[in-house]
N, CA, C and O atoms as CSV, one atom per row, in Angstrom:
chain,resi,resn,atom,element,x,y,z
A,1,GLU,N,N,4.547,1.311,6.519
A,1,GLU,CA,C,4.045,2.284,7.392
A,1,GLU,C,C,2.715,2.701,7.317
A,1,GLU,O,O,1.875,2.268,8.105
A,2,TYR,N,N,2.423,3.588,6.347
A,2,TYR,CA,C,1.391,3.999,5.464
A,2,TYR,C,C,0.142,3.183,5.503
A,2,TYR,O,O,-1.003,3.528,5.797
A,3,GLY,N,N,0.583,2.110,5.167
A,3,GLY,CA,C,-0.591,0.971,4.989
A,3,GLY,C,C,-0.941,0.252,6.390
A,3,GLY,O,O,-2.004,-0.350,6.541
A,4,PHE,N,N,0.023,0.360,7.391
A,4,PHE,CA,C,-0.510,0.195,8.513
A,4,PHE,C,C,-1.652,0.948,9.111
A,4,PHE,O,O,-2.549,0.439,9.783
A,5,TYR,N,N,-1.544,2.064,8.838
A,5,TYR,CA,C,-2.246,3.130,9.527
A,5,TYR,C,C,-3.387,3.672,8.613
A,5,TYR,O,O,-4.072,4.643,8.933
A,6,ARG,N,N,-3.519,3.077,7.624
A,6,ARG,CA,C,-4.696,3.056,6.552
A,6,ARG,C,C,-4.489,4.285,6.295
A,6,ARG,O,O,-5.420,5.031,6.597
A,7,LYS,N,N,-3.568,4.760,5.832
A,7,LYS,CA,C,-3.078,6.036,4.936
A,7,LYS,C,C,-3.095,5.697,3.662
A,7,LYS,O,O,-2.301,4.824,3.312
A,8,PRO,N,N,-3.987,6.294,2.670
A,8,PRO,CA,C,-3.480,5.962,1.250
A,8,PRO,C,C,-2.309,6.353,0.417
A,8,PRO,O,O,-1.909,7.507,0.573
A,9,VAL,N,N,-1.539,5.407,-0.649
A,9,VAL,CA,C,-0.175,6.088,-0.654
A,9,VAL,C,C,0.058,6.370,-2.376
A,9,VAL,O,O,-0.257,5.601,-3.285
A,10,VAL,N,N,0.533,7.356,-2.462
A,10,VAL,CA,C,0.828,7.981,-3.745
A,10,VAL,C,C,2.196,7.838,-4.193
A,10,VAL,O,O,2.828,8.793,-3.742
A,11,SER,N,N,3.026,6.988,-4.956
A,11,SER,CA,C,4.344,6.732,-4.922
A,11,SER,C,C,4.863,6.728,-6.211
A,11,SER,O,O,4.031,6.680,-7.117
A,12,THR,N,N,6.158,6.770,-6.540
A,12,THR,CA,C,6.672,6.759,-7.992
A,12,THR,C,C,7.516,5.211,-8.085
A,12,THR,O,O,8.214,4.651,-7.240
A,13,LYS,N,N,7.173,4.842,-9.323
A,13,LYS,CA,C,7.650,3.302,-9.294
A,13,LYS,C,C,9.273,3.470,-9.329
A,13,LYS,O,O,9.993,3.711,-10.298
A,14,VAL,N,N,9.553,3.304,-8.210
A,14,VAL,CA,C,11.198,2.882,-7.990
A,14,VAL,C,C,11.670,1.874,-7.088
A,14,VAL,O,O,11.153,1.882,-5.971
A,15,GLY,N,N,12.440,1.105,-7.304
A,15,GLY,CA,C,12.746,0.015,-6.138
A,15,GLY,C,C,11.647,-0.900,-6.395
A,15,GLY,O,O,11.060,-1.230,-7.426
A,16,GLU,N,N,11.532,-1.220,-5.165
A,16,GLU,CA,C,10.806,-2.569,-4.926
A,16,GLU,C,C,9.093,-2.128,-4.392
A,16,GLU,O,O,8.193,-2.818,-3.914
A,17,ILE,N,N,9.181,-0.713,-4.725
A,17,ILE,CA,C,7.467,-0.414,-4.217
A,17,ILE,C,C,6.368,-1.132,-4.849
A,17,ILE,O,O,5.228,-1.106,-4.386
A,18,GLY,N,N,6.745,-1.878,-6.070
A,18,GLY,CA,C,5.471,-2.186,-7.102
A,18,GLY,C,C,5.320,-3.618,-6.534
A,18,GLY,O,O,4.403,-4.342,-6.923
A,19,THR,N,N,6.267,-4.046,-5.567
A,19,THR,CA,C,6.077,-5.208,-4.900
A,19,THR,C,C,4.830,-5.126,-3.721
A,19,THR,O,O,4.097,-6.101,-3.553
A,20,VAL,N,N,4.758,-4.592,-3.381
A,20,VAL,CA,C,3.771,-3.800,-2.058
A,20,VAL,C,C,2.719,-3.009,-2.744
A,20,VAL,O,O,1.636,-3.464,-2.375
A,21,VAL,N,N,2.589,-2.245,-3.392
A,21,VAL,CA,C,1.652,-1.110,-4.039
A,21,VAL,C,C,1.280,-1.770,-5.308
A,21,VAL,O,O,2.119,-2.061,-6.160
A,22,VAL,N,N,0.124,-1.982,-5.416
A,22,VAL,CA,C,-0.353,-2.435,-6.853
A,22,VAL,C,C,-1.496,-1.364,-7.286
A,22,VAL,O,O,-2.642,-1.233,-6.858
A,23,ASN,N,N,-0.697,-0.552,-8.413
A,23,ASN,CA,C,-1.516,0.671,-8.850
A,23,ASN,C,C,-3.040,0.586,-8.964
A,23,ASN,O,O,-3.477,-0.386,-9.581
A,24,ASN,N,N,-3.974,1.532,-8.419
A,24,ASN,CA,C,-5.282,1.218,-8.431
A,24,ASN,C,C,-6.011,0.330,-7.655
A,24,ASN,O,O,-7.228,0.141,-7.663
A,25,GLU,N,N,-4.934,-0.327,-6.817
A,25,GLU,CA,C,-5.580,-1.211,-6.284
A,25,GLU,C,C,-5.531,-1.106,-4.998
A,25,GLU,O,O,-6.556,-1.351,-4.363
A,26,ASN,N,N,-4.536,-0.783,-4.434
A,26,ASN,CA,C,-4.010,-0.707,-2.736
A,26,ASN,C,C,-3.295,0.966,-2.850
A,26,ASN,O,O,-3.058,1.650,-1.855
A,27,GLY,N,N,-3.076,1.331,-4.035
A,27,GLY,CA,C,-2.173,2.686,-4.106
A,27,GLY,C,C,-2.204,3.430,-5.583
A,27,GLY,O,O,-2.694,2.816,-6.531
A,28,ILE,N,N,-1.805,4.427,-5.720
A,28,ILE,CA,C,-1.200,4.706,-6.978
A,28,ILE,C,C,0.415,4.867,-7.193
A,28,ILE,O,O,1.213,5.533,-6.534
A,29,LEU,N,N,0.606,4.116,-8.224
A,29,LEU,CA,C,1.822,4.433,-8.931
A,29,LEU,C,C,1.985,5.318,-10.265
A,29,LEU,O,O,1.332,5.097,-11.285
A,30,VAL,N,N,2.955,6.371,-10.130
A,30,VAL,CA,C,3.294,7.122,-11.178
A,30,VAL,C,C,4.710,6.708,-11.606
A,30,VAL,O,O,5.469,5.959,-10.991
A,31,ASP,N,N,4.924,7.329,-12.763
A,31,ASP,CA,C,6.636,7.153,-13.366
A,31,ASP,C,C,7.327,8.115,-12.498
A,31,ASP,O,O,6.710,9.020,-11.935
A,32,SER,N,N,8.520,7.953,-12.383
A,32,SER,CA,C,9.405,8.617,-11.527
A,32,SER,C,C,9.653,9.987,-12.856
A,32,SER,O,O,9.825,9.937,-14.074
A,33,GLY,N,N,9.570,10.983,-11.977
A,33,GLY,CA,C,9.913,12.228,-12.746
A,33,GLY,C,C,8.509,12.708,-13.184
A,33,GLY,O,O,8.452,13.934,-13.276
A,34,ALA,N,N,7.766,12.286,-13.374
A,34,ALA,CA,C,6.523,12.461,-13.854
A,34,ALA,C,C,5.595,13.556,-12.941
A,34,ALA,O,O,4.545,13.169,-12.430
A,35,SER,N,N,5.985,14.705,-12.807
A,35,SER,CA,C,5.568,15.683,-11.538
A,35,SER,C,C,4.123,15.857,-11.776
A,35,SER,O,O,3.208,15.587,-10.997
A,36,ALA,N,N,4.055,16.313,-12.888
A,36,ALA,CA,C,2.327,16.504,-13.352
A,36,ALA,C,C,1.335,15.259,-12.793
A,36,ALA,O,O,0.388,15.323,-12.010
A,37,GLU,N,N,1.880,14.177,-13.453
A,37,GLU,CA,C,1.048,12.919,-13.084
A,37,GLU,C,C,0.955,12.959,-11.587
A,37,GLU,O,O,-0.163,12.877,-11.078
A,38,PHE,N,N,2.073,13.084,-10.797
A,38,PHE,CA,C,2.164,12.683,-9.387
A,38,PHE,C,C,1.010,13.425,-8.536
A,38,PHE,O,O,0.311,13.063,-7.589
A,39,TYR,N,N,1.152,15.090,-9.577
A,39,TYR,CA,C,0.285,15.959,-8.612
A,39,TYR,C,C,-1.171,15.486,-8.777
A,39,TYR,O,O,-1.966,15.377,-7.843
A,40,SER,N,N,-1.438,15.209,-10.109
A,40,SER,CA,C,-3.115,14.813,-10.353
A,40,SER,C,C,-3.263,13.679,-9.519
A,40,SER,O,O,-4.332,13.678,-8.909
A,41,ALA,N,N,-2.423,12.588,-9.278
A,41,ALA,CA,C,-2.821,11.398,-8.378
A,41,ALA,C,C,-3.202,12.083,-6.967
A,41,ALA,O,O,-4.287,11.897,-6.417
A,42,LEU,N,N,-2.226,12.858,-6.478
A,42,LEU,CA,C,-2.606,13.304,-5.066
A,42,LEU,C,C,-3.923,14.142,-4.980
A,42,LEU,O,O,-4.630,14.200,-3.974
A,43,VAL,N,N,-4.201,14.889,-6.357
A,43,VAL,CA,C,-5.301,15.530,-6.036
A,43,VAL,C,C,-6.438,14.780,-6.085
A,43,VAL,O,O,-7.302,14.861,-5.212
A,44,ASN,N,N,-6.529,13.915,-7.215
A,44,ASN,CA,C,-7.498,12.862,-6.974
A,44,ASN,C,C,-8.021,11.969,-6.064
A,44,ASN,O,O,-9.175,11.543,-6.104
A,45,ILE,N,N,-7.091,11.646,-5.150
A,45,ILE,CA,C,-7.305,10.971,-3.638
A,45,ILE,C,C,-7.720,11.949,-2.836
A,45,ILE,O,O,-8.540,11.699,-1.953
A,46,ILE,N,N,-7.304,12.993,-2.989
A,46,ILE,CA,C,-7.928,14.077,-1.806
A,46,ILE,C,C,-9.335,14.484,-1.882
A,46,ILE,O,O,-10.086,14.722,-0.936
A,47,ASP,N,N,-9.674,14.548,-3.566
A,47,ASP,CA,C,-11.007,15.062,-3.675
A,47,ASP,C,C,-11.751,13.782,-3.757
A,47,ASP,O,O,-12.931,14.130,-3.740
A,48,ASP,N,N,-11.697,12.371,-3.843
A,48,ASP,CA,C,-12.286,11.015,-4.093
A,48,ASP,C,C,-12.040,10.514,-2.928
A,48,ASP,O,O,-10.953,9.981,-2.705
A,49,THR,N,N,-13.265,10.625,-1.742
A,49,THR,CA,C,-13.110,10.412,-0.190
A,49,THR,C,C,-13.399,8.387,-0.824
A,49,THR,O,O,-12.811,7.431,-0.319
A,50,LYS,N,N,-14.076,8.329,-1.586
A,50,LYS,CA,C,-14.616,6.988,-2.151
A,50,LYS,C,C,-13.249,5.780,-2.182
A,50,LYS,O,O,-13.036,4.737,-1.564
A,51,LYS,N,N,-12.532,6.523,-3.201
A,51,LYS,CA,C,-11.306,5.984,-3.530
A,51,LYS,C,C,-10.288,5.978,-2.699
A,51,LYS,O,O,-9.508,5.032,-2.809
A,52,ARG,N,N,-10.059,6.861,-1.811
A,52,ARG,CA,C,-8.930,7.440,-0.891
A,52,ARG,C,C,-9.303,6.151,0.353
A,52,ARG,O,O,-8.310,5.518,0.713
A,53,LYS,N,N,-10.255,5.868,0.811
A,53,LYS,CA,C,-10.573,4.716,1.734
A,53,LYS,C,C,-10.414,3.245,1.090
A,53,LYS,O,O,-9.753,2.323,1.568
A,54,PHE,N,N,-11.178,3.231,-0.119
A,54,PHE,CA,C,-10.655,2.135,-0.990
A,54,PHE,C,C,-9.432,1.697,-1.154
A,54,PHE,O,O,-9.191,0.490,-1.178
A,55,LEU,N,N,-8.498,2.626,-1.289
A,55,LEU,CA,C,-7.182,2.039,-1.328
A,55,LEU,C,C,-6.358,1.905,-0.234
A,55,LEU,O,O,-5.506,1.021,-0.133
A,56,ALA,N,N,-6.550,2.629,0.467
A,56,ALA,CA,C,-6.044,2.690,2.300
A,56,ALA,C,C,-6.592,1.457,2.688
A,56,ALA,O,O,-5.742,0.679,3.124
A,57,ASP,N,N,-7.713,1.043,2.668
A,57,ASP,CA,C,-8.241,0.082,3.213
A,57,ASP,C,C,-7.711,-1.575,2.569
A,57,ASP,O,O,-7.638,-2.648,3.168
A,58,ASN,N,N,-7.443,-1.277,1.324
A,58,ASN,CA,C,-6.937,-2.802,0.861
A,58,ASN,C,C,-5.493,-2.393,0.868
A,58,ASN,O,O,-4.853,-3.435,0.726
A,59,LEU,N,N,-4.731,-1.440,0.958
A,59,LEU,CA,C,-3.268,-1.629,1.624
A,59,LEU,C,C,-3.218,-2.129,2.588
A,59,LEU,O,O,-2.532,-3.142,2.726
A,60,TYR,N,N,-4.080,-1.477,3.811
A,60,TYR,CA,C,-4.196,-2.358,4.918
A,60,TYR,C,C,-4.270,-3.727,5.213
A,60,TYR,O,O,-3.652,-4.256,6.137
A,61,GLN,N,N,-5.167,-4.416,4.282
A,61,GLN,CA,C,-5.287,-5.522,4.347
A,61,GLN,C,C,-4.069,-6.132,3.896
A,61,GLN,O,O,-3.581,-6.987,4.634
A,62,ASP,N,N,-3.411,-5.815,2.677
A,62,ASP,CA,C,-2.568,-6.513,2.099
A,62,ASP,C,C,-1.082,-6.472,3.113
A,62,ASP,O,O,-0.199,-7.330,3.128
A,63,ILE,N,N,-1.140,-5.243,3.894
A,63,ILE,CA,C,0.074,-5.273,4.938
A,63,ILE,C,C,-0.083,-6.320,6.177
A,63,ILE,O,O,0.730,-7.072,6.716
A,64,VAL,N,N,-1.412,-6.067,6.397
A,64,VAL,CA,C,-1.432,-7.303,7.656
A,64,VAL,C,C,-1.264,-8.773,7.097
A,64,VAL,O,O,-0.627,-9.643,7.692
A,65,SER,N,N,-1.974,-8.972,5.762
A,65,SER,CA,C,-1.932,-10.128,5.491
A,65,SER,C,C,-0.262,-10.607,5.042
A,65,SER,O,O,0.046,-11.798,4.990
A,66,ASN,N,N,0.536,-9.706,4.794
A,66,ASN,CA,C,1.941,-10.276,3.969
A,66,ASN,C,C,2.862,-9.798,5.021
A,66,ASN,O,O,3.745,-10.591,5.347
A,67,TYR,N,N,2.824,-8.689,5.596
A,67,TYR,CA,C,4.019,-8.239,6.208
A,67,TYR,C,C,3.934,-7.609,7.517
A,67,TYR,O,O,4.690,-6.697,7.851
A,68,SER,N,N,2.875,-8.166,8.378
A,68,SER,CA,C,2.967,-7.779,9.962
A,68,SER,C,C,3.814,-8.597,10.441
A,68,SER,O,O,4.627,-9.221,9.759
A,69,GLU,N,N,3.690,-8.664,11.694
A,69,GLU,CA,C,4.655,-9.306,12.303
A,69,GLU,C,C,4.171,-10.905,12.374
A,69,GLU,O,O,4.912,-11.883,12.268
A,70,ASN,N,N,2.642,-10.901,12.595
A,70,ASN,CA,C,2.506,-12.119,12.630
A,70,ASN,C,C,2.421,-13.093,11.308
A,70,ASN,O,O,2.527,-14.307,11.136
A,71,ALA,N,N,2.151,-11.831,10.363
A,71,ALA,CA,C,2.417,-12.783,8.874
A,71,ALA,C,C,3.649,-13.002,8.563
A,71,ALA,O,O,3.726,-13.712,7.560
A,72,ILE,N,N,4.881,-12.625,9.094
A,72,ILE,CA,C,6.048,-12.933,9.037
A,72,ILE,C,C,6.217,-14.091,9.903
A,72,ILE,O,O,6.579,-15.153,9.397
A,73,THR,N,N,6.032,-14.019,10.943
A,73,THR,CA,C,6.176,-15.339,12.049
A,73,THR,C,C,6.018,-16.449,11.522
A,73,THR,O,O,6.848,-17.357,11.482
A,74,SER,N,N,4.575,-16.443,10.937
A,74,SER,CA,C,3.992,-17.645,10.420
A,74,SER,C,C,4.742,-17.992,9.096
A,74,SER,O,O,5.118,-19.157,8.960
A,75,LEU,N,N,4.945,-17.259,8.297
A,75,LEU,CA,C,5.797,-17.493,7.125
A,75,LEU,C,C,7.112,-18.339,7.859
A,75,LEU,O,O,7.062,-19.559,7.702
A,76,TYR,N,N,8.109,-17.882,8.528
A,76,TYR,CA,C,9.177,-18.175,9.149
A,76,TYR,C,C,8.899,-19.862,10.093
A,76,TYR,O,O,9.606,-20.866,10.006
A,77,LEU,N,N,7.934,-19.713,10.746
A,77,LEU,CA,C,7.409,-20.799,11.215
A,77,LEU,C,C,7.124,-22.302,10.112
A,77,LEU,O,O,7.416,-23.486,10.280
A,78,GLY,N,N,6.637,-21.792,9.316
A,78,GLY,CA,C,6.158,-22.726,8.218
A,78,GLY,C,C,7.293,-23.198,7.709
A,78,GLY,O,O,7.458,-24.418,7.690
A,79,TRP,N,N,8.282,-22.331,7.206
A,79,TRP,CA,C,9.538,-22.744,6.626
A,79,TRP,C,C,10.457,-23.691,7.219
A,79,TRP,O,O,11.392,-24.236,6.633
A,80,LEU,N,N,10.055,-23.871,8.650
A,80,LEU,CA,C,10.921,-24.468,9.946
A,80,LEU,C,C,10.235,-25.650,10.030
A,80,LEU,O,O,10.760,-26.599,10.613
A,81,GLY,N,N,8.961,-25.762,9.460
A,81,GLY,CA,C,7.991,-26.886,9.858
A,81,GLY,C,C,7.008,-27.165,10.784
A,81,GLY,O,O,6.399,-28.227,10.911
A,82,TYR,N,N,6.855,-25.879,11.595
A,82,TYR,CA,C,6.020,-25.685,12.496
A,82,TYR,C,C,5.112,-25.352,12.542
A,82,TYR,O,O,4.535,-25.278,13.626
């Protein structure tokens, strides 16, 4: 959801988040429980407008290309041979 609305993401490395968010390419991932690192990552994207925009734009492109309604529909239709 954040990616679709071009919001930058800082997350912990839990569950399947690493399959969508790639550290320093379309978001920032930190180890679970690393509160100081998480805080530092938040401050970094708040202070660095270019990085914030870069991460948000890249995540948006990944979401549209791989997880949007159109992308998923095309994938399913491909599986069905259409």
